[in-house]
Amino acid sequence: METSPVATEDRPRCSPAPPPAPHSDARAALRDSAGVGLAFLPLGLAYGALVTQSGLEWWWAGLSAALVFGGSFEFLLIGMVAASAPLASIAVSALLVNVRHVFYTLSFPLHRVGGRLGKTYSTYALCDEAYALTTGERASAWSSRRILWLQFFLHLYWAASATVGALLGSFIPDRVTGLDFALTALFTVLALDAVRDLRGHLATPVLAVLSALFARLLFPGQMLPAAFALFTAALLGRRLATSRTPRHA
């Protein structure tokens, strides 16, 4: 039976799925970063207040937060700047505090970030919170724009809250305590979320705990670098062992 041209034209055609809206990734990243942004608020306020109480101008808070974006190192940096520490000492301190970012690059999804400019900013804006949010199982399908928007929002939260903290630092009474604990609480929550994403594969947290215990027993004076070295060696050993294990079809 032949089909007439008219009947063929009357058939509904399946149109391709529309591409995602350009602002959908930004809205999703805003939701993803909202919880961390709330934790950044007291941290940034405390940091901004510390800047003004150290005798520096208020604009130091926003400028250092935007350019350095080093989290815990920025608290150390303000004290070193106020004490007129040598530039070499500041550089060595920055290396020691932020050396953990070298290990982040082993699993951070930089390969999913498009463009040379995007990769450059993603590398520059990499922080503990961005790493924790983008390396979980829930973020395995995130697009390049969503990752970049997430890092931008985290960058913005920190710089804005630090600036506000510097402007309002003189109004924060000295008896207010506990703002510095927000960093510890934030890392605890992010670590718990990362463990939940493992879904039964607890080998990595166990290796981390064992590395810390051995470092504490064997190298009590150099616990942090020793723990990092042991943990790295354990991860490399596990990777070599699993790569040599034959896979069954």
PDB file of C-alpha atoms in Angstrom:
ATOM      1  CA  MET A   1       0.000   0.000   0.000  1.00  0.00           C
ATOM      2  CA  GLU A   2       1.456   3.301  -1.076  1.00  0.00           C
ATOM      3  CA  THR A   3       1.412   6.321   1.179  1.00  0.00           C
ATOM      4  CA  SER A   4       0.375   9.590  -0.348  1.00  0.00           C
ATOM      5  CA  PRO A   5       2.618  12.635   0.052  1.00  0.00           C
ATOM      6  CA  VAL A   6      -0.183  14.426   1.897  1.00  0.00           C
ATOM      7  CA  ALA A   7      -0.500  11.635   4.464  1.00  0.00           C
ATOM      8  CA  THR A   8       3.244  11.637   4.948  1.00  0.00           C
ATOM      9  CA  GLU A   9       3.312  15.366   5.594  1.00  0.00           C
ATOM     10  CA  ASP A  10       0.451  15.090   8.099  1.00  0.00           C
ATOM     11  CA  ARG A  11       2.370  12.731  10.357  1.00  0.00           C
ATOM     12  CA  PRO A  12       3.727  14.375  13.506  1.00  0.00           C
ATOM     13  CA  ARG A  13       7.472  14.663  13.518  1.00  0.00           C
ATOM     14  CA  CYS A  14       9.537  14.125  16.647  1.00  0.00           C
ATOM     15  CA  SER A  15      11.475  17.294  17.321  1.00  0.00           C
ATOM     16  CA  PRO A  16      14.875  17.028  19.014  1.00  0.00           C
ATOM     17  CA  ALA A  17      15.050  17.772  22.696  1.00  0.00           C
ATOM     18  CA  PRO A  18      15.692  21.461  23.309  1.00  0.00           C
ATOM     19  CA  PRO A  19      19.132  22.360  24.679  1.00  0.00           C
ATOM     20  CA  PRO A  20      19.272  23.300  28.341  1.00  0.00           C
ATOM     21  CA  ALA A  21      18.576  26.932  29.087  1.00  0.00           C
ATOM     22  CA  PRO A  22      21.750  28.973  29.541  1.00  0.00           C
ATOM     23  CA  HIS A  23      20.699  30.027  33.041  1.00  0.00           C
ATOM     24  CA  SER A  24      19.653  26.564  34.266  1.00  0.00           C
ATOM     25  CA  ASP A  25      23.232  25.649  35.198  1.00  0.00           C
ATOM     26  CA  ALA A  26      23.592  28.900  37.131  1.00  0.00           C
ATOM     27  CA  ARG A  27      20.393  28.261  39.080  1.00  0.00           C
ATOM     28  CA  ALA A  28      21.436  24.689  39.835  1.00  0.00           C
ATOM     29  CA  ALA A  29      24.884  25.846  40.976  1.00  0.00           C
ATOM     30  CA  LEU A  30      23.263  28.483  43.174  1.00  0.00           C
ATOM     31  CA  ARG A  31      21.230  25.773  44.901  1.00  0.00           C
ATOM     32  CA  ASP A  32      24.282  23.527  45.217  1.00  0.00           C
ATOM     33  CA  SER A  33      26.370  26.265  46.801  1.00  0.00           C
ATOM     34  CA  ALA A  34      23.721  27.760  49.092  1.00  0.00           C
ATOM     35  CA  GLY A  35      24.553  25.575  52.095  1.00  0.00           C
ATOM     36  CA  VAL A  36      28.274  26.278  51.850  1.00  0.00           C
ATOM     37  CA  GLY A  37      27.513  29.962  51.314  1.00  0.00           C
ATOM     38  CA  LEU A  38      25.688  30.092  54.638  1.00  0.00           C
ATOM     39  CA  ALA A  39      28.767  28.576  56.296  1.00  0.00           C
ATOM     40  CA  PHE A  40      31.005  31.112  54.530  1.00  0.00           C
ATOM     41  CA  LEU A  41      29.019  33.994  56.023  1.00  0.00           C
ATOM     42  CA  PRO A  42      30.249  33.758  59.652  1.00  0.00           C
ATOM     43  CA  LEU A  43      33.734  32.844  58.448  1.00  0.00           C
ATOM     44  CA  GLY A  44      33.897  35.862  56.163  1.00  0.00           C
ATOM     45  CA  LEU A  45      32.502  38.161  58.859  1.00  0.00           C
ATOM     46  CA  ALA A  46      35.125  36.908  61.314  1.00  0.00           C
ATOM     47  CA  TYR A  47      37.878  37.332  58.740  1.00  0.00           C
ATOM     48  CA  GLY A  48      36.769  40.845  57.822  1.00  0.00           C
ATOM     49  CA  ALA A  49      36.580  41.814  61.480  1.00  0.00           C
ATOM     50  CA  LEU A  50      40.084  40.433  62.002  1.00  0.00           C
ATOM     51  CA  VAL A  51      41.390  42.598  59.162  1.00  0.00           C
ATOM     52  CA  THR A  52      40.138  45.840  60.697  1.00  0.00           C
ATOM     53  CA  GLN A  53      41.151  44.817  64.229  1.00  0.00           C
ATOM     54  CA  SER A  54      44.684  44.157  62.932  1.00  0.00           C
ATOM     55  CA  GLY A  55      44.999  47.802  61.936  1.00  0.00           C
ATOM     56  CA  LEU A  56      44.577  47.308  58.190  1.00  0.00           C
ATOM     57  CA  GLU A  57      42.180  49.228  55.981  1.00  0.00           C
ATOM     58  CA  TRP A  58      38.767  47.637  55.395  1.00  0.00           C
ATOM     59  CA  TRP A  59      39.390  47.121  51.678  1.00  0.00           C
ATOM     60  CA  TRP A  60      42.184  44.658  52.522  1.00  0.00           C
ATOM     61  CA  ALA A  61      39.513  42.089  53.411  1.00  0.00           C
ATOM     62  CA  GLY A  62      37.702  42.072  50.073  1.00  0.00           C
ATOM     63  CA  LEU A  63      40.910  42.417  48.038  1.00  0.00           C
ATOM     64  CA  SER A  64      42.732  39.563  49.746  1.00  0.00           C
ATOM     65  CA  ALA A  65      39.618  37.368  49.733  1.00  0.00           C
ATOM     66  CA  ALA A  66      39.165  37.864  45.983  1.00  0.00           C
ATOM     67  CA  LEU A  67      42.814  37.570  44.941  1.00  0.00           C
ATOM     68  CA  VAL A  68      44.239  35.065  47.422  1.00  0.00           C
ATOM     69  CA  PHE A  69      41.100  32.977  48.002  1.00  0.00           C
ATOM     70  CA  GLY A  70      43.040  30.752  50.337  1.00  0.00           C
ATOM     71  CA  GLY A  71      40.607  30.251  53.205  1.00  0.00           C
ATOM     72  CA  SER A  72      42.590  29.323  56.293  1.00  0.00           C
ATOM     73  CA  PHE A  73      45.786  30.809  54.848  1.00  0.00           C
ATOM     74  CA  GLU A  74      44.172  34.241  54.668  1.00  0.00           C
ATOM     75  CA  PHE A  75      43.754  34.292  58.461  1.00  0.00           C
ATOM     76  CA  LEU A  76      47.486  33.582  58.705  1.00  0.00           C
ATOM     77  CA  LEU A  77      48.303  36.098  55.983  1.00  0.00           C
ATOM     78  CA  ILE A  78      46.693  39.020  57.803  1.00  0.00           C
ATOM     79  CA  GLY A  79      48.851  38.441  60.867  1.00  0.00           C
ATOM     80  CA  MET A  80      51.985  38.179  58.725  1.00  0.00           C
ATOM     81  CA  VAL A  81      51.147  41.355  56.802  1.00  0.00           C
ATOM     82  CA  ALA A  82      50.413  43.237  60.010  1.00  0.00           C
ATOM     83  CA  ALA A  83      53.779  42.061  61.385  1.00  0.00           C
ATOM     84  CA  SER A  84      55.589  43.038  58.149  1.00  0.00           C
ATOM     85  CA  ALA A  85      56.827  39.488  57.606  1.00  0.00           C
ATOM     86  CA  PRO A  86      59.321  38.915  54.746  1.00  0.00           C
ATOM     87  CA  LEU A  87      57.859  37.952  51.407  1.00  0.00           C
ATOM     88  CA  ALA A  88      59.821  34.699  51.409  1.00  0.00           C
ATOM     89  CA  SER A  89      58.231  33.673  54.720  1.00  0.00           C
ATOM     90  CA  ILE A  90      54.774  34.411  53.339  1.00  0.00           C
ATOM     91  CA  ALA A  91      55.493  32.346  50.219  1.00  0.00           C
ATOM     92  CA  VAL A  92      56.748  29.348  52.223  1.00  0.00           C
ATOM     93  CA  SER A  93      53.742  29.547  54.555  1.00  0.00           C
ATOM     94  CA  ALA A  94      51.362  29.648  51.587  1.00  0.00           C
ATOM     95  CA  LEU A  95      53.033  26.552  50.122  1.00  0.00           C
ATOM     96  CA  LEU A  96      52.839  24.583  53.356  1.00  0.00           C
ATOM     97  CA  VAL A  97      49.214  25.493  54.094  1.00  0.00           C
ATOM     98  CA  ASN A  98      47.896  24.933  50.565  1.00  0.00           C
ATOM     99  CA  VAL A  99      50.010  21.950  49.495  1.00  0.00           C
ATOM    100  CA  ARG A 100      46.912  19.779  49.925  1.00  0.00           C
ATOM    101  CA  HIS A 101      45.603  21.205  46.641  1.00  0.00           C
ATOM    102  CA  VAL A 102      48.232  19.140  44.847  1.00  0.00           C
ATOM    103  CA  PHE A 103      46.362  16.021  45.953  1.00  0.00           C
ATOM    104  CA  TYR A 104      43.019  17.531  44.936  1.00  0.00           C
ATOM    105  CA  THR A 105      44.095  17.607  41.297  1.00  0.00           C
ATOM    106  CA  LEU A 106      44.226  13.796  41.239  1.00  0.00           C
ATOM    107  CA  SER A 107      40.432  13.537  41.321  1.00  0.00           C
ATOM    108  CA  PHE A 108      39.042  17.043  40.669  1.00  0.00           C
ATOM    109  CA  PRO A 109      36.966  16.923  37.425  1.00  0.00           C
ATOM    110  CA  LEU A 110      39.006  19.534  35.565  1.00  0.00           C
ATOM    111  CA  HIS A 111      38.710  17.440  32.404  1.00  0.00           C
ATOM    112  CA  ARG A 112      34.967  18.248  32.333  1.00  0.00           C
ATOM    113  CA  VAL A 113      35.607  22.003  32.350  1.00  0.00           C
ATOM    114  CA  GLY A 114      35.640  23.396  28.836  1.00  0.00           C
ATOM    115  CA  GLY A 115      37.939  26.029  27.366  1.00  0.00           C
ATOM    116  CA  ARG A 116      41.367  27.208  28.362  1.00  0.00           C
ATOM    117  CA  LEU A 117      39.966  30.228  30.217  1.00  0.00           C
ATOM    118  CA  GLY A 118      37.480  28.033  32.077  1.00  0.00           C
ATOM    119  CA  LYS A 119      40.186  25.572  33.122  1.00  0.00           C
ATOM    120  CA  THR A 120      42.404  28.439  34.276  1.00  0.00           C
ATOM    121  CA  TYR A 121      39.709  29.950  36.477  1.00  0.00           C
ATOM    122  CA  SER A 122      38.617  26.540  37.775  1.00  0.00           C
ATOM    123  CA  THR A 123      42.196  25.800  38.830  1.00  0.00           C
ATOM    124  CA  TYR A 124      42.553  29.220  40.455  1.00  0.00           C
ATOM    125  CA  ALA A 125      39.210  29.020  42.301  1.00  0.00           C
ATOM    126  CA  LEU A 126      39.690  25.439  43.541  1.00  0.00           C
ATOM    127  CA  CYS A 127      38.996  25.293  47.275  1.00  0.00           C
ATOM    128  CA  ASP A 128      38.138  22.593  49.795  1.00  0.00           C
ATOM    129  CA  GLU A 129      34.399  23.178  49.484  1.00  0.00           C
ATOM    130  CA  ALA A 130      34.408  23.188  45.664  1.00  0.00           C
ATOM    131  CA  TYR A 131      36.393  19.961  45.666  1.00  0.00           C
ATOM    132  CA  ALA A 132      34.018  18.273  48.105  1.00  0.00           C
ATOM    133  CA  LEU A 133      30.942  19.297  46.114  1.00  0.00           C
ATOM    134  CA  THR A 134      32.228  18.440  42.631  1.00  0.00           C
ATOM    135  CA  THR A 135      33.876  15.070  43.284  1.00  0.00           C
ATOM    136  CA  GLY A 136      30.875  13.313  44.812  1.00  0.00           C
ATOM    137  CA  GLU A 137      28.726  10.830  42.930  1.00  0.00           C
ATOM    138  CA  ARG A 138      25.880  13.327  42.652  1.00  0.00           C
ATOM    139  CA  ALA A 139      28.141  15.691  40.690  1.00  0.00           C
ATOM    140  CA  SER A 140      29.373  13.075  38.202  1.00  0.00           C
ATOM    141  CA  ALA A 141      27.067  14.397  35.454  1.00  0.00           C
ATOM    142  CA  TRP A 142      27.523  18.124  36.081  1.00  0.00           C
ATOM    143  CA  SER A 143      28.335  20.198  33.038  1.00  0.00           C
ATOM    144  CA  SER A 144      31.267  22.531  32.627  1.00  0.00           C
ATOM    145  CA  ARG A 145      29.091  25.620  33.169  1.00  0.00           C
ATOM    146  CA  ARG A 146      27.609  24.207  36.362  1.00  0.00           C
ATOM    147  CA  ILE A 147      31.053  23.524  37.847  1.00  0.00           C
ATOM    148  CA  LEU A 148      32.294  26.994  36.917  1.00  0.00           C
ATOM    149  CA  TRP A 149      29.156  28.686  38.265  1.00  0.00           C
ATOM    150  CA  LEU A 150      29.531  26.761  41.509  1.00  0.00           C
ATOM    151  CA  GLN A 151      33.126  27.922  41.944  1.00  0.00           C
ATOM    152  CA  PHE A 152      32.189  31.486  41.041  1.00  0.00           C
ATOM    153  CA  PHE A 153      29.414  31.584  43.632  1.00  0.00           C
ATOM    154  CA  LEU A 154      31.736  30.226  46.327  1.00  0.00           C
ATOM    155  CA  HIS A 155      34.321  32.846  45.351  1.00  0.00           C
ATOM    156  CA  LEU A 156      31.662  35.546  45.511  1.00  0.00           C
ATOM    157  CA  TYR A 157      30.314  34.401  48.891  1.00  0.00           C
ATOM    158  CA  TRP A 158      33.737  34.552  50.456  1.00  0.00           C
ATOM    159  CA  ALA A 159      34.776  37.929  49.037  1.00  0.00           C
ATOM    160  CA  ALA A 160      31.423  39.559  49.786  1.00  0.00           C
ATOM    161  CA  SER A 161      31.159  38.252  53.347  1.00  0.00           C
ATOM    162  CA  ALA A 162      34.749  39.301  54.082  1.00  0.00           C
ATOM    163  CA  THR A 163      34.033  42.810  52.824  1.00  0.00           C
ATOM    164  CA  VAL A 164      30.867  43.075  54.900  1.00  0.00           C
ATOM    165  CA  GLY A 165      32.732  41.758  57.933  1.00  0.00           C
ATOM    166  CA  ALA A 166      35.403  44.434  57.523  1.00  0.00           C
ATOM    167  CA  LEU A 167      32.795  47.187  57.232  1.00  0.00           C
ATOM    168  CA  LEU A 168      30.894  45.919  60.283  1.00  0.00           C
ATOM    169  CA  GLY A 169      33.899  44.696  62.236  1.00  0.00           C
ATOM    170  CA  SER A 170      33.846  47.556  64.685  1.00  0.00           C
ATOM    171  CA  PHE A 171      30.260  46.705  65.650  1.00  0.00           C
ATOM    172  CA  ILE A 172      31.005  43.057  66.580  1.00  0.00           C
ATOM    173  CA  PRO A 173      31.538  42.848  70.357  1.00  0.00           C
ATOM    174  CA  ASP A 174      34.669  41.138  71.631  1.00  0.00           C
ATOM    175  CA  ARG A 175      32.615  38.754  73.772  1.00  0.00           C
ATOM    176  CA  VAL A 176      31.156  37.050  70.666  1.00  0.00           C
ATOM    177  CA  THR A 177      32.879  33.666  70.379  1.00  0.00           C
ATOM    178  CA  GLY A 178      32.540  30.557  68.254  1.00  0.00           C
ATOM    179  CA  LEU A 179      32.796  32.141  64.808  1.00  0.00           C
ATOM    180  CA  ASP A 180      36.088  30.366  64.185  1.00  0.00           C
ATOM    181  CA  PHE A 181      34.438  26.982  64.803  1.00  0.00           C
ATOM    182  CA  ALA A 182      32.311  27.433  61.683  1.00  0.00           C
ATOM    183  CA  LEU A 183      35.265  26.288  59.545  1.00  0.00           C
ATOM    184  CA  THR A 184      35.626  23.058  61.527  1.00  0.00           C
ATOM    185  CA  ALA A 185      31.875  22.429  61.423  1.00  0.00           C
ATOM    186  CA  LEU A 186      31.776  23.042  57.665  1.00  0.00           C
ATOM    187  CA  PHE A 187      34.590  20.568  56.974  1.00  0.00           C
ATOM    188  CA  THR A 188      32.905  17.997  59.213  1.00  0.00           C
ATOM    189  CA  VAL A 189      29.628  18.226  57.277  1.00  0.00           C
ATOM    190  CA  LEU A 190      31.412  18.031  53.905  1.00  0.00           C
ATOM    191  CA  ALA A 191      33.387  15.002  55.062  1.00  0.00           C
ATOM    192  CA  LEU A 192      30.205  13.229  56.193  1.00  0.00           C
ATOM    193  CA  ASP A 193      28.555  13.916  52.823  1.00  0.00           C
ATOM    194  CA  ALA A 194      31.602  12.550  51.011  1.00  0.00           C
ATOM    195  CA  VAL A 195      31.536   9.368  53.107  1.00  0.00           C
ATOM    196  CA  ARG A 196      27.818   8.869  52.344  1.00  0.00           C
ATOM    197  CA  ASP A 197      28.545   9.149  48.620  1.00  0.00           C
ATOM    198  CA  LEU A 198      30.967   6.217  48.886  1.00  0.00           C
ATOM    199  CA  ARG A 199      28.015   3.869  49.517  1.00  0.00           C
ATOM    200  CA  GLY A 200      29.856   1.154  51.376  1.00  0.00           C
ATOM    201  CA  HIS A 201      33.335   1.712  49.944  1.00  0.00           C
ATOM    202  CA  LEU A 202      34.961   2.849  53.177  1.00  0.00           C
ATOM    203  CA  ALA A 203      38.518   1.919  52.232  1.00  0.00           C
ATOM    204  CA  THR A 204      39.604   5.529  51.610  1.00  0.00           C
ATOM    205  CA  PRO A 205      38.404   6.903  54.996  1.00  0.00           C
ATOM    206  CA  VAL A 206      39.980   3.895  56.728  1.00  0.00           C
ATOM    207  CA  LEU A 207      43.284   4.545  54.961  1.00  0.00           C
ATOM    208  CA  ALA A 208      43.127   8.200  55.996  1.00  0.00           C
ATOM    209  CA  VAL A 209      42.507   7.340  59.654  1.00  0.00           C
ATOM    210  CA  LEU A 210      45.259   4.712  59.699  1.00  0.00           C
ATOM    211  CA  SER A 211      47.705   7.130  58.052  1.00  0.00           C
ATOM    212  CA  ALA A 212      46.952   9.757  60.707  1.00  0.00           C
ATOM    213  CA  LEU A 213      47.375   7.235  63.533  1.00  0.00           C
ATOM    214  CA  PHE A 214      50.688   5.898  62.232  1.00  0.00           C
ATOM    215  CA  ALA A 215      51.956   9.440  61.659  1.00  0.00           C
ATOM    216  CA  ARG A 216      50.963  10.395  65.197  1.00  0.00           C
ATOM    217  CA  LEU A 217      52.817   7.400  66.635  1.00  0.00           C
ATOM    218  CA  LEU A 218      55.909   7.429  64.435  1.00  0.00           C
ATOM    219  CA  PHE A 219      56.350  11.145  63.644  1.00  0.00           C
ATOM    220  CA  PRO A 220      54.578  13.143  66.365  1.00  0.00           C
ATOM    221  CA  GLY A 221      56.535  16.302  65.573  1.00  0.00           C
ATOM    222  CA  GLN A 222      55.744  16.142  61.835  1.00  0.00           C
ATOM    223  CA  MET A 223      52.326  14.536  61.915  1.00  0.00           C
ATOM    224  CA  LEU A 224      50.665  16.436  59.053  1.00  0.00           C
ATOM    225  CA  PRO A 225      53.311  15.947  56.313  1.00  0.00           C
ATOM    226  CA  ALA A 226      53.903  12.372  57.463  1.00  0.00           C
ATOM    227  CA  ALA A 227      50.171  11.601  57.332  1.00  0.00           C
ATOM    228  CA  PHE A 228      49.938  13.070  53.837  1.00  0.00           C
ATOM    229  CA  ALA A 229      52.921  11.000  52.680  1.00  0.00           C
ATOM    230  CA  LEU A 230      51.550   7.779  54.169  1.00  0.00           C
ATOM    231  CA  PHE A 231      48.085   8.403  52.784  1.00  0.00           C
ATOM    232  CA  THR A 232      49.489   9.115  49.302  1.00  0.00           C
ATOM    233  CA  ALA A 233      51.585   5.957  49.412  1.00  0.00           C
ATOM    234  CA  ALA A 234      48.554   3.932  50.519  1.00  0.00           C
ATOM    235  CA  LEU A 235      46.413   5.319  47.690  1.00  0.00           C
ATOM    236  CA  LEU A 236      49.110   4.610  45.102  1.00  0.00           C
ATOM    237  CA  GLY A 237      49.572   1.094  46.468  1.00  0.00           C
ATOM    238  CA  ARG A 238      45.838   0.444  46.313  1.00  0.00           C
ATOM    239  CA  ARG A 239      45.702   1.776  42.762  1.00  0.00           C
ATOM    240  CA  LEU A 240      48.520  -0.501  41.645  1.00  0.00           C
ATOM    241  CA  ALA A 241      46.943  -3.497  43.364  1.00  0.00           C
ATOM    242  CA  THR A 242      43.521  -2.937  41.795  1.00  0.00           C
ATOM    243  CA  SER A 243      44.963  -2.299  38.327  1.00  0.00           C
ATOM    244  CA  ARG A 244      46.740  -5.648  38.394  1.00  0.00           C
ATOM    245  CA  THR A 245      43.672  -7.551  39.572  1.00  0.00           C
ATOM    246  CA  PRO A 246      42.075  -9.368  36.598  1.00  0.00           C
ATOM    247  CA  ARG A 247      38.488  -8.373  35.882  1.00  0.00           C
ATOM    248  CA  HIS A 248      35.907 -11.040  35.260  1.00  0.00           C
ATOM    249  CA  ALA A 249      33.522 -10.569  32.392  1.00  0.00           C
TER     250      ALA A 249
END
